[in-house]
């Protein structure tokens, strides 16, 4: 199973029809298309490049998606705190596009910091990192450092890495702990 197949299984498990979802790097629209099939009430797709939004719009055809051109460090103002079930980041550059327009460590971190407050309890922030290129490696390092410091009473943080493939993409998952659920590791981790 690759990082995308793994992410899709988790997204399907977390999302229920009627949820609000955000694709924070919509690119060619593959992830947005997958999310649109999960019957969200609202689906936002953000990308800094107009070509990416155009590709996403074409792929989605009839599905209703709020397409937003801009940096994902600014979420639409109408998204209230704790209303989003899933925010997806597929970092890096647009496949087939200009490789110099890539996500950057600082703005990705800023966006993820803001995303923490938008996610519902039980919701998920799913981040695919690409350490195979220079900025991607820096970005992964910074995000892992940040994620490792999140309060364990509030966040369940995992990092999935394909350890027999050098520089393969990795999947960083931040799940907001639901108020009804006991953190699973409370007794064993001291
Ligand atoms: C790996 S691609 C995303 C692939 C996409 N999810 C798909 O399914 O086709 C990364 C995307 O992030 C976008 N991007 C780069 N910097 C960004 C930023 N600061 N805010 C939002 N999008 C950004 C790029 O334009 C590119 O389209």
Tab-separated table of N, CA, C and O in Angstrom, residues 48-167:
chain	number	residue	atom	x	y	z
A	48	UNK	N	-2.388	27.885	-4.573
A	48	UNK	CA	-1.798	29.191	-4.856
A	48	UNK	C	-1.797	29.488	-6.359
A	48	UNK	O	-1.710	30.641	-6.764
A	49	UNK	N	-1.939	28.436	-7.195
A	49	UNK	CA	-1.813	28.618	-8.652
A	49	UNK	C	-3.159	28.541	-9.359
A	49	UNK	O	-3.939	27.597	-9.118
A	50	UNK	N	-3.394	29.473	-10.281
A	50	UNK	CA	-4.662	29.453	-11.027
A	50	UNK	C	-4.758	28.205	-11.909
A	50	UNK	O	-5.845	27.638	-12.087
A	51	UNK	N	-3.611	27.723	-12.440
A	51	UNK	CA	-3.651	26.516	-13.293
A	51	UNK	C	-4.137	25.307	-12.495
A	51	UNK	O	-4.846	24.452	-13.017
A	52	UNK	N	-3.769	25.264	-11.218
A	52	UNK	CA	-4.201	24.152	-10.362
A	52	UNK	C	-5.719	24.221	-10.146
A	52	UNK	O	-6.420	23.205	-10.245
A	53	UNK	N	-6.222	25.415	-9.900
A	53	UNK	CA	-7.670	25.546	-9.672
A	53	UNK	C	-8.449	25.185	-10.932
A	53	UNK	O	-9.503	24.538	-10.859
A	54	UNK	N	-7.894	25.555	-12.059
A	54	UNK	CA	-8.557	25.244	-13.331
A	54	UNK	C	-8.587	23.714	-13.533
A	54	UNK	O	-9.611	23.144	-13.915
A	55	UNK	N	-7.457	23.055	-13.251
A	55	UNK	CA	-7.396	21.595	-13.401
A	55	UNK	C	-8.387	20.924	-12.441
A	55	UNK	O	-9.086	19.970	-12.801
A	56	UNK	N	-8.485	21.468	-11.229
A	56	UNK	CA	-9.401	20.888	-10.234
A	56	UNK	C	-10.848	21.093	-10.678
A	56	UNK	O	-11.665	20.169	-10.611
A	57	UNK	N	-11.136	22.303	-11.175
A	57	UNK	CA	-12.505	22.601	-11.610
A	57	UNK	C	-12.923	21.642	-12.724
A	57	UNK	O	-14.015	21.080	-12.706
A	58	UNK	N	-12.019	21.377	-13.663
A	58	UNK	CA	-12.338	20.481	-14.794
A	58	UNK	C	-12.581	19.056	-14.305
A	58	UNK	O	-13.495	18.383	-14.747
A	59	UNK	N	-11.752	18.615	-13.349
A	59	UNK	CA	-11.881	17.242	-12.875
A	59	UNK	C	-13.196	17.025	-12.137
A	59	UNK	O	-13.792	15.966	-12.174
A	60	UNK	N	-13.663	18.094	-11.470
A	60	UNK	CA	-14.846	17.914	-10.621
A	60	UNK	C	-16.157	18.054	-11.386
A	60	UNK	O	-17.186	17.573	-10.936
A	61	UNK	N	-16.096	18.702	-12.523
A	61	UNK	CA	-17.293	18.925	-13.346
A	61	UNK	C	-18.487	19.393	-12.526
A	61	UNK	O	-18.535	20.542	-12.117
A	62	UNK	N	-19.397	18.486	-12.187
A	62	UNK	CA	-20.659	18.932	-11.588
A	62	UNK	C	-20.625	19.084	-10.061
A	62	UNK	O	-21.535	19.658	-9.480
A	63	UNK	N	-19.597	18.554	-9.422
A	63	UNK	CA	-19.593	18.622	-7.958
A	63	UNK	C	-19.426	20.070	-7.501
A	63	UNK	O	-18.690	20.839	-8.119
A	64	UNK	N	-20.103	20.402	-6.418
A	64	UNK	CA	-20.019	21.778	-5.917
A	64	UNK	C	-18.840	21.912	-4.945
A	64	UNK	O	-18.825	21.266	-3.888
A	65	UNK	N	-17.857	22.696	-5.348
A	65	UNK	CA	-16.661	22.873	-4.525
A	65	UNK	C	-16.343	24.355	-4.454
A	65	UNK	O	-16.506	25.080	-5.438
A	66	UNK	N	-15.928	24.825	-3.294
A	66	UNK	CA	-15.514	26.217	-3.154
A	66	UNK	C	-14.030	26.282	-3.497
A	66	UNK	O	-13.196	25.817	-2.721
A	67	UNK	N	-13.731	26.824	-4.680
A	67	UNK	CA	-12.334	26.909	-5.137
A	67	UNK	C	-11.742	28.245	-4.710
A	67	UNK	O	-12.348	29.302	-4.951
A	68	UNK	N	-10.598	28.206	-4.077
A	68	UNK	CA	-10.001	29.434	-3.555
A	68	UNK	C	-8.552	29.535	-4.016
A	68	UNK	O	-7.740	28.646	-3.714
A	69	UNK	N	-8.232	30.623	-4.730
A	69	UNK	CA	-6.835	30.825	-5.121
A	69	UNK	C	-6.139	31.683	-4.072
A	69	UNK	O	-6.595	32.800	-3.760
A	70	UNK	N	-5.081	31.143	-3.511
A	70	UNK	CA	-4.328	31.897	-2.506
A	70	UNK	C	-3.485	30.948	-1.682
A	70	UNK	O	-3.476	29.732	-1.917
A	71	UNK	N	-2.779	31.539	-0.738
A	71	UNK	CA	-1.920	30.733	0.135
A	71	UNK	C	-2.775	30.089	1.224
A	71	UNK	O	-3.641	30.744	1.806
A	72	UNK	N	-2.507	28.827	1.501
A	72	UNK	CA	-3.313	28.130	2.515
A	72	UNK	C	-3.029	28.603	3.948
A	72	UNK	O	-3.653	28.104	4.884
A	73	UNK	N	-2.119	29.552	4.091
A	73	UNK	CA	-1.942	30.111	5.443
A	73	UNK	C	-3.098	31.059	5.781
A	73	UNK	O	-3.192	31.549	6.901
A	74	UNK	N	-3.985	31.302	4.793
A	74	UNK	CA	-5.213	32.081	5.040
A	74	UNK	C	-6.411	31.224	4.670
A	74	UNK	O	-6.661	30.987	3.484
A	75	UNK	N	-7.131	30.756	5.655
A	75	UNK	CA	-8.351	29.983	5.391
A	75	UNK	C	-9.508	30.963	5.181
A	75	UNK	O	-9.482	32.083	5.708
A	76	UNK	N	-10.544	30.540	4.430
A	76	UNK	CA	-11.699	31.418	4.270
A	76	UNK	C	-12.286	31.802	5.625
A	76	UNK	O	-12.388	30.943	6.516
A	77	UNK	N	-12.674	33.072	5.750
A	77	UNK	CA	-13.149	33.582	7.047
A	77	UNK	C	-14.422	32.882	7.524
A	77	UNK	O	-14.686	32.807	8.715
A	78	UNK	N	-15.229	32.390	6.547
A	78	UNK	CA	-16.491	31.770	6.959
A	78	UNK	C	-16.308	30.411	7.658
A	78	UNK	O	-17.251	29.865	8.213
A	79	UNK	N	-15.102	29.866	7.633
A	79	UNK	CA	-14.891	28.572	8.320
A	79	UNK	C	-14.688	28.849	9.816
A	79	UNK	O	-13.676	29.417	10.225
A	80	UNK	N	-15.671	28.442	10.600
A	80	UNK	CA	-15.628	28.709	12.046
A	80	UNK	C	-14.765	27.658	12.757
A	80	UNK	O	-14.562	26.553	12.231
A	81	UNK	N	-14.272	27.992	13.965
A	81	UNK	CA	-13.480	27.021	14.727
A	81	UNK	C	-14.268	25.726	14.975
A	81	UNK	O	-15.485	25.757	15.157
A	82	UNK	N	-13.547	24.614	14.956
A	82	UNK	CA	-14.104	23.276	15.241
A	82	UNK	C	-15.323	22.943	14.380
A	82	UNK	O	-16.361	22.518	14.883
A	83	UNK	N	-15.213	23.178	13.073
A	83	UNK	CA	-16.316	22.827	12.163
A	83	UNK	C	-15.869	21.906	11.023
A	83	UNK	O	-16.691	21.466	10.237
A	84	UNK	N	-14.568	21.643	10.924
A	84	UNK	CA	-14.069	20.878	9.774
A	84	UNK	C	-13.651	19.474	10.214
A	84	UNK	O	-12.956	19.315	11.216
A	85	UNK	N	-14.086	18.445	9.461
A	85	UNK	CA	-13.749	17.072	9.855
A	85	UNK	C	-12.373	16.654	9.334
A	85	UNK	O	-11.653	15.895	10.002
A	86	UNK	N	-12.001	17.143	8.150
A	86	UNK	CA	-10.729	16.692	7.565
A	86	UNK	C	-10.086	17.823	6.775
A	86	UNK	O	-10.752	18.471	5.969
A	87	UNK	N	-8.810	18.067	7.037
A	87	UNK	CA	-8.024	19.000	6.214
A	87	UNK	C	-6.845	18.213	5.643
A	87	UNK	O	-6.113	17.547	6.386
A	88	UNK	N	-6.716	18.275	4.318
A	88	UNK	CA	-5.719	17.474	3.619
A	88	UNK	C	-4.635	18.376	3.038
A	88	UNK	O	-4.940	19.363	2.376
A	89	UNK	N	-3.394	18.022	3.280
A	89	UNK	CA	-2.246	18.682	2.638
A	89	UNK	C	-1.481	17.629	1.851
A	89	UNK	O	-1.108	16.587	2.420
A	90	UNK	N	-1.269	17.895	0.570
A	90	UNK	CA	-0.385	17.064	-0.226
A	90	UNK	C	0.697	18.041	-0.675
A	90	UNK	O	0.526	18.793	-1.627
A	91	UNK	N	1.777	18.082	0.096
A	91	UNK	CA	2.763	19.158	-0.049
A	91	UNK	C	3.592	18.996	-1.322
A	91	UNK	O	3.452	18.010	-2.045
A	92	UNK	N	4.444	19.982	-1.595
A	92	UNK	CA	5.333	19.887	-2.749
A	92	UNK	C	4.871	20.741	-3.909
A	92	UNK	O	4.204	21.746	-3.720
A	93	UNK	N	5.234	20.317	-5.128
A	93	UNK	CA	4.915	21.108	-6.331
A	93	UNK	C	3.868	20.391	-7.176
A	93	UNK	O	3.596	19.194	-6.985
A	94	UNK	N	3.311	21.164	-8.100
A	94	UNK	CA	2.249	20.644	-8.963
A	94	UNK	C	2.851	19.666	-9.971
A	94	UNK	O	3.683	20.058	-10.788
A	95	UNK	N	2.437	18.387	-9.948
A	95	UNK	CA	2.990	17.453	-10.938
A	95	UNK	C	2.690	17.952	-12.349
A	95	UNK	O	1.568	18.350	-12.653
A	96	UNK	N	3.724	17.996	-13.172
A	96	UNK	CA	3.568	18.494	-14.544
A	96	UNK	C	3.612	20.016	-14.625
A	96	UNK	O	3.468	20.576	-15.710
A	97	UNK	N	3.791	20.699	-13.490
A	97	UNK	CA	3.802	22.162	-13.472
A	97	UNK	C	5.188	22.709	-13.168
A	97	UNK	O	6.194	22.013	-13.316
A	98	UNK	N	5.211	23.962	-12.717
A	98	UNK	CA	6.466	24.642	-12.397
A	98	UNK	C	6.989	24.155	-11.033
A	98	UNK	O	6.383	24.422	-9.998
A	99	UNK	N	8.133	23.448	-11.068
A	99	UNK	CA	8.639	22.833	-9.831
A	99	UNK	C	9.165	23.854	-8.835
A	99	UNK	O	9.418	23.533	-7.676
A	100	UNK	N	9.361	25.119	-9.300
A	100	UNK	CA	9.858	26.119	-8.348
A	100	UNK	C	8.712	26.660	-7.479
A	100	UNK	O	8.945	27.317	-6.472
A	101	UNK	N	7.463	26.398	-7.894
A	101	UNK	CA	6.328	26.821	-7.045
A	101	UNK	C	5.947	25.627	-6.169
A	101	UNK	O	5.171	24.746	-6.564
A	102	UNK	N	6.572	25.591	-5.020
A	102	UNK	CA	6.357	24.461	-4.122
A	102	UNK	C	5.917	24.981	-2.754
A	102	UNK	O	6.116	26.156	-2.446
A	103	UNK	N	5.280	24.125	-1.992
A	103	UNK	CA	4.908	24.551	-0.641
A	103	UNK	C	6.189	24.856	0.143
A	103	UNK	O	7.231	24.247	-0.098
A	104	UNK	N	6.102	25.791	1.080
A	104	UNK	CA	7.292	26.222	1.838
A	104	UNK	C	7.087	25.938	3.316
A	104	UNK	O	5.966	26.073	3.822
A	105	UNK	N	8.183	25.597	3.966
A	105	UNK	CA	8.132	25.213	5.385
A	105	UNK	C	7.322	26.201	6.226
A	105	UNK	O	6.420	25.809	6.970
A	106	UNK	N	7.640	27.498	6.087
A	106	UNK	CA	7.033	28.479	7.002
A	106	UNK	C	5.543	28.646	6.791
A	106	UNK	O	4.771	28.688	7.751
A	107	UNK	N	5.127	28.724	5.503
A	107	UNK	CA	3.684	28.913	5.256
A	107	UNK	C	2.913	27.618	5.524
A	107	UNK	O	1.774	27.655	5.972
A	108	UNK	N	3.543	26.473	5.286
A	108	UNK	CA	2.857	25.204	5.604
A	108	UNK	C	2.653	25.114	7.113
A	108	UNK	O	1.568	24.746	7.586
A	109	UNK	N	3.698	25.469	7.862
A	109	UNK	CA	3.572	25.423	9.326
A	109	UNK	C	2.492	26.393	9.801
A	109	UNK	O	1.648	26.039	10.637
A	110	UNK	N	2.497	27.607	9.249
A	110	UNK	CA	1.502	28.610	9.651
A	110	UNK	C	0.085	28.092	9.371
A	110	UNK	O	-0.830	28.230	10.186
A	111	UNK	N	-0.080	27.475	8.211
A	111	UNK	CA	-1.398	26.951	7.845
A	111	UNK	C	-1.828	25.843	8.808
A	111	UNK	O	-2.968	25.818	9.285
A	112	UNK	N	-0.909	24.934	9.093
A	112	UNK	CA	-1.254	23.798	9.969
A	112	UNK	C	-1.548	24.294	11.389
A	112	UNK	O	-2.467	23.808	12.048
A	113	UNK	N	-0.829	25.299	11.830
A	113	UNK	CA	-1.119	25.874	13.162
A	113	UNK	C	-2.547	26.412	13.198
A	113	UNK	O	-3.271	26.222	14.175
A	114	UNK	N	-2.978	27.076	12.111
A	114	UNK	CA	-4.348	27.605	12.061
A	114	UNK	C	-5.355	26.458	11.934
A	114	UNK	O	-6.449	26.509	12.492
A	115	UNK	N	-4.977	25.426	11.182
A	115	UNK	CA	-5.887	24.291	10.959
A	115	UNK	C	-6.247	23.599	12.282
A	115	UNK	O	-7.357	23.075	12.433
A	116	UNK	N	-5.330	23.626	13.240
A	116	UNK	CA	-5.576	22.937	14.522
A	116	UNK	C	-6.884	23.410	15.156
A	116	UNK	O	-7.629	22.619	15.733
A	117	UNK	N	-7.164	24.723	15.045
A	117	UNK	CA	-8.359	25.248	15.711
A	117	UNK	C	-9.626	25.026	14.873
A	117	UNK	O	-10.734	25.094	15.382
A	118	UNK	N	-9.469	24.743	13.590
A	118	UNK	CA	-10.643	24.555	12.728
A	118	UNK	C	-11.214	23.137	12.793
A	118	UNK	O	-12.380	22.895	12.494
A	119	UNK	N	-10.352	22.203	13.194
A	119	UNK	CA	-10.748	20.787	13.187
A	119	UNK	C	-11.677	20.446	14.353
A	119	UNK	O	-11.466	20.875	15.488
A	120	UNK	N	-12.696	19.664	14.020
A	120	UNK	CA	-13.631	19.160	15.045
A	120	UNK	C	-12.943	18.100	15.904
A	120	UNK	O	-12.080	17.375	15.401
A	121	UNK	N	-13.368	17.918	17.141
A	121	UNK	CA	-12.872	16.772	17.906
A	121	UNK	C	-13.182	15.484	17.119
A	121	UNK	O	-14.275	15.332	16.584
A	122	UNK	N	-12.220	14.602	17.021
A	122	UNK	CA	-12.369	13.379	16.221
A	122	UNK	C	-11.936	13.585	14.783
A	122	UNK	O	-11.773	12.621	14.033
A	123	UNK	N	-11.733	14.840	14.379
A	123	UNK	CA	-11.331	15.138	12.994
A	123	UNK	C	-9.833	14.983	12.790
A	123	UNK	O	-9.067	14.792	13.750
A	124	UNK	N	-9.430	15.088	11.531
A	124	UNK	CA	-8.062	14.720	11.154
A	124	UNK	C	-7.414	15.765	10.245
A	124	UNK	O	-8.065	16.311	9.357
A	125	UNK	N	-6.121	16.015	10.493
A	125	UNK	CA	-5.294	16.774	9.551
A	125	UNK	C	-4.315	15.765	8.942
A	125	UNK	O	-3.566	15.112	9.670
A	126	UNK	N	-4.396	15.609	7.633
A	126	UNK	CA	-3.590	14.594	6.939
A	126	UNK	C	-2.567	15.311	6.066
A	126	UNK	O	-2.932	16.115	5.205
A	127	UNK	N	-1.283	15.034	6.298
A	127	UNK	CA	-0.214	15.785	5.612
A	127	UNK	C	0.725	14.811	4.902
A	127	UNK	O	1.397	14.007	5.566
A	128	UNK	N	0.752	14.876	3.589
A	128	UNK	CA	1.720	14.061	2.855
A	128	UNK	C	2.957	14.918	2.609
A	128	UNK	O	2.869	16.004	2.029
A	129	UNK	N	4.099	14.431	3.081
A	129	UNK	CA	5.373	15.164	2.964
A	129	UNK	C	6.227	14.497	1.889
A	129	UNK	O	6.180	13.271	1.717
A	130	UNK	N	7.025	15.311	1.212
A	130	UNK	CA	7.899	14.795	0.145
A	130	UNK	C	9.354	15.131	0.454
A	130	UNK	O	9.892	16.124	-0.069
A	131	UNK	N	10.019	14.310	1.272
A	131	UNK	CA	11.404	14.623	1.645
A	131	UNK	C	12.419	14.369	0.531
A	131	UNK	O	13.606	14.619	0.711
A	132	UNK	N	11.950	13.924	-0.639
A	132	UNK	CA	12.860	13.630	-1.761
A	132	UNK	C	13.436	14.861	-2.433
A	132	UNK	O	14.377	14.754	-3.200
A	133	UNK	N	12.875	16.056	-2.183
A	133	UNK	CA	13.501	17.264	-2.722
A	133	UNK	C	13.860	18.189	-1.561
A	133	UNK	O	13.359	18.015	-0.438
A	134	UNK	N	14.743	19.156	-1.831
A	134	UNK	CA	15.386	19.915	-0.753
A	134	UNK	C	14.388	20.634	0.161
A	134	UNK	O	14.421	20.468	1.385
A	135	UNK	N	13.473	21.412	-0.431
A	135	UNK	CA	12.513	22.146	0.401
A	135	UNK	C	11.581	21.161	1.123
A	135	UNK	O	11.206	21.371	2.276
A	136	UNK	N	11.263	20.061	0.435
A	136	UNK	CA	10.386	19.053	1.030
A	136	UNK	C	11.012	18.408	2.269
A	136	UNK	O	10.321	18.113	3.248
A	137	UNK	N	12.313	18.190	2.218
A	137	UNK	CA	13.012	17.576	3.355
A	137	UNK	C	13.003	18.537	4.550
A	137	UNK	O	12.748	18.142	5.698
A	138	UNK	N	13.246	19.830	4.263
A	138	UNK	CA	13.237	20.858	5.335
A	138	UNK	C	11.841	20.961	5.941
A	138	UNK	O	11.656	21.073	7.152
A	139	UNK	N	10.863	20.925	5.048
A	139	UNK	CA	9.455	21.069	5.454
A	139	UNK	C	9.048	19.896	6.353
A	139	UNK	O	8.462	20.088	7.414
A	140	UNK	N	9.409	18.695	5.938
A	140	UNK	CA	9.053	17.518	6.740
A	140	UNK	C	9.686	17.608	8.123
A	140	UNK	O	9.038	17.365	9.150
A	141	UNK	N	10.954	18.001	8.156
A	141	UNK	CA	11.681	18.091	9.430
A	141	UNK	C	10.989	19.086	10.380
A	141	UNK	O	10.759	18.797	11.551
A	142	UNK	N	10.644	20.260	9.833
A	142	UNK	CA	10.013	21.297	10.653
A	142	UNK	C	8.636	20.838	11.157
A	142	UNK	O	8.297	21.009	12.338
A	143	UNK	N	7.856	20.226	10.267
A	143	UNK	CA	6.500	19.813	10.654
A	143	UNK	C	6.532	18.677	11.685
A	143	UNK	O	5.719	18.642	12.608
A	144	UNK	N	7.507	17.777	11.523
A	144	UNK	CA	7.619	16.680	12.501
A	144	UNK	C	7.985	17.223	13.879
A	144	UNK	O	7.452	16.786	14.902
A	145	UNK	N	8.875	18.199	13.886
A	145	UNK	CA	9.295	18.808	15.155
A	145	UNK	C	8.083	19.467	15.833
A	145	UNK	O	7.852	19.301	17.031
A	146	UNK	N	7.320	20.201	15.040
A	146	UNK	CA	6.127	20.876	15.556
A	146	UNK	C	5.112	19.843	16.073
A	146	UNK	O	4.590	19.960	17.184
A	147	UNK	N	4.857	18.820	15.253
A	147	UNK	CA	3.812	17.844	15.586
A	147	UNK	C	4.172	17.050	16.848
A	147	UNK	O	3.296	16.724	17.658
A	148	UNK	N	5.462	16.783	17.014
A	148	UNK	CA	5.906	15.993	18.171
A	148	UNK	C	5.679	16.740	19.486
A	148	UNK	O	5.649	16.136	20.562
A	149	UNK	N	5.524	18.061	19.408
A	149	UNK	CA	5.331	18.874	20.622
A	149	UNK	C	3.861	19.117	20.944
A	149	UNK	O	3.548	19.786	21.933
A	150	UNK	N	2.940	18.616	20.116
A	150	UNK	CA	1.514	18.870	20.383
A	150	UNK	C	1.085	18.148	21.665
A	150	UNK	O	1.543	17.032	21.939
A	151	UNK	N	0.180	18.780	22.390
A	151	UNK	CA	-0.293	18.246	23.665
A	151	UNK	C	-0.928	16.865	23.469
A	151	UNK	O	-1.888	16.718	22.709
A	152	UNK	N	-0.396	15.860	24.158
A	152	UNK	CA	-0.883	14.494	23.949
A	152	UNK	C	-2.308	14.275	24.482
A	152	UNK	O	-2.958	13.298	24.143
A	153	UNK	N	-2.771	15.179	25.326
A	153	UNK	CA	-4.159	15.075	25.816
A	153	UNK	C	-5.150	15.561	24.754
A	153	UNK	O	-6.344	15.288	24.832
A	154	UNK	N	-4.656	16.346	23.786
A	154	UNK	CA	-5.540	16.949	22.777
A	154	UNK	C	-5.359	16.363	21.386
A	154	UNK	O	-6.284	16.405	20.567
A	155	UNK	N	-4.163	15.832	21.113
A	155	UNK	CA	-3.849	15.375	19.756
A	155	UNK	C	-3.229	13.995	19.762
A	155	UNK	O	-2.362	13.705	20.587
A	156	UNK	N	-3.678	13.174	18.822
A	156	UNK	CA	-3.055	11.870	18.599
A	156	UNK	C	-2.232	12.021	17.312
A	156	UNK	O	-2.794	12.294	16.248
A	157	UNK	N	-0.919	11.922	17.428
A	157	UNK	CA	-0.035	12.234	16.299
A	157	UNK	C	0.716	10.981	15.858
A	157	UNK	O	1.349	10.316	16.674
A	158	UNK	N	0.629	10.673	14.563
A	158	UNK	CA	1.404	9.540	14.044
A	158	UNK	C	2.122	9.962	12.766
A	158	UNK	O	1.668	10.859	12.054
A	159	UNK	N	3.217	9.262	12.504
A	159	UNK	CA	3.968	9.528	11.270
A	159	UNK	C	4.265	8.191	10.615
A	159	UNK	O	4.912	7.328	11.203
A	160	UNK	N	3.768	8.017	9.405
A	160	UNK	CA	3.934	6.753	8.694
A	160	UNK	C	4.987	6.941	7.606
A	160	UNK	O	4.875	7.832	6.764
A	161	UNK	N	6.014	6.088	7.671
A	161	UNK	CA	7.123	6.229	6.718
A	161	UNK	C	7.366	4.873	6.067
A	161	UNK	O	7.267	3.840	6.731
A	162	UNK	N	7.666	4.871	4.783
A	162	UNK	CA	7.918	3.625	4.053
A	162	UNK	C	9.427	3.382	4.131
A	162	UNK	O	10.198	3.898	3.312
A	163	UNK	N	9.846	2.605	5.147
A	163	UNK	CA	11.260	2.610	5.540
A	163	UNK	C	12.190	1.851	4.594
A	163	UNK	O	13.400	1.989	4.692
A	164	UNK	N	11.643	1.055	3.685
A	164	UNK	CA	12.534	0.389	2.719
A	164	UNK	C	12.576	1.114	1.370
A	164	UNK	O	13.069	0.572	0.387
A	165	UNK	N	12.035	2.354	1.332
A	165	UNK	CA	12.130	3.170	0.104
A	165	UNK	C	12.751	4.504	0.480
A	165	UNK	O	12.141	5.300	1.188
A	166	UNK	N	13.984	4.721	0.032
A	166	UNK	CA	14.715	5.936	0.393
A	166	UNK	C	13.982	7.167	-0.118
A	166	UNK	O	13.584	7.214	-1.267
A	167	UNK	N	13.801	8.146	0.724
A	167	UNK	CA	13.192	9.429	0.356
A	167	UNK	C	11.752	9.312	-0.144
A	167	UNK	O	11.270	10.151	-0.905
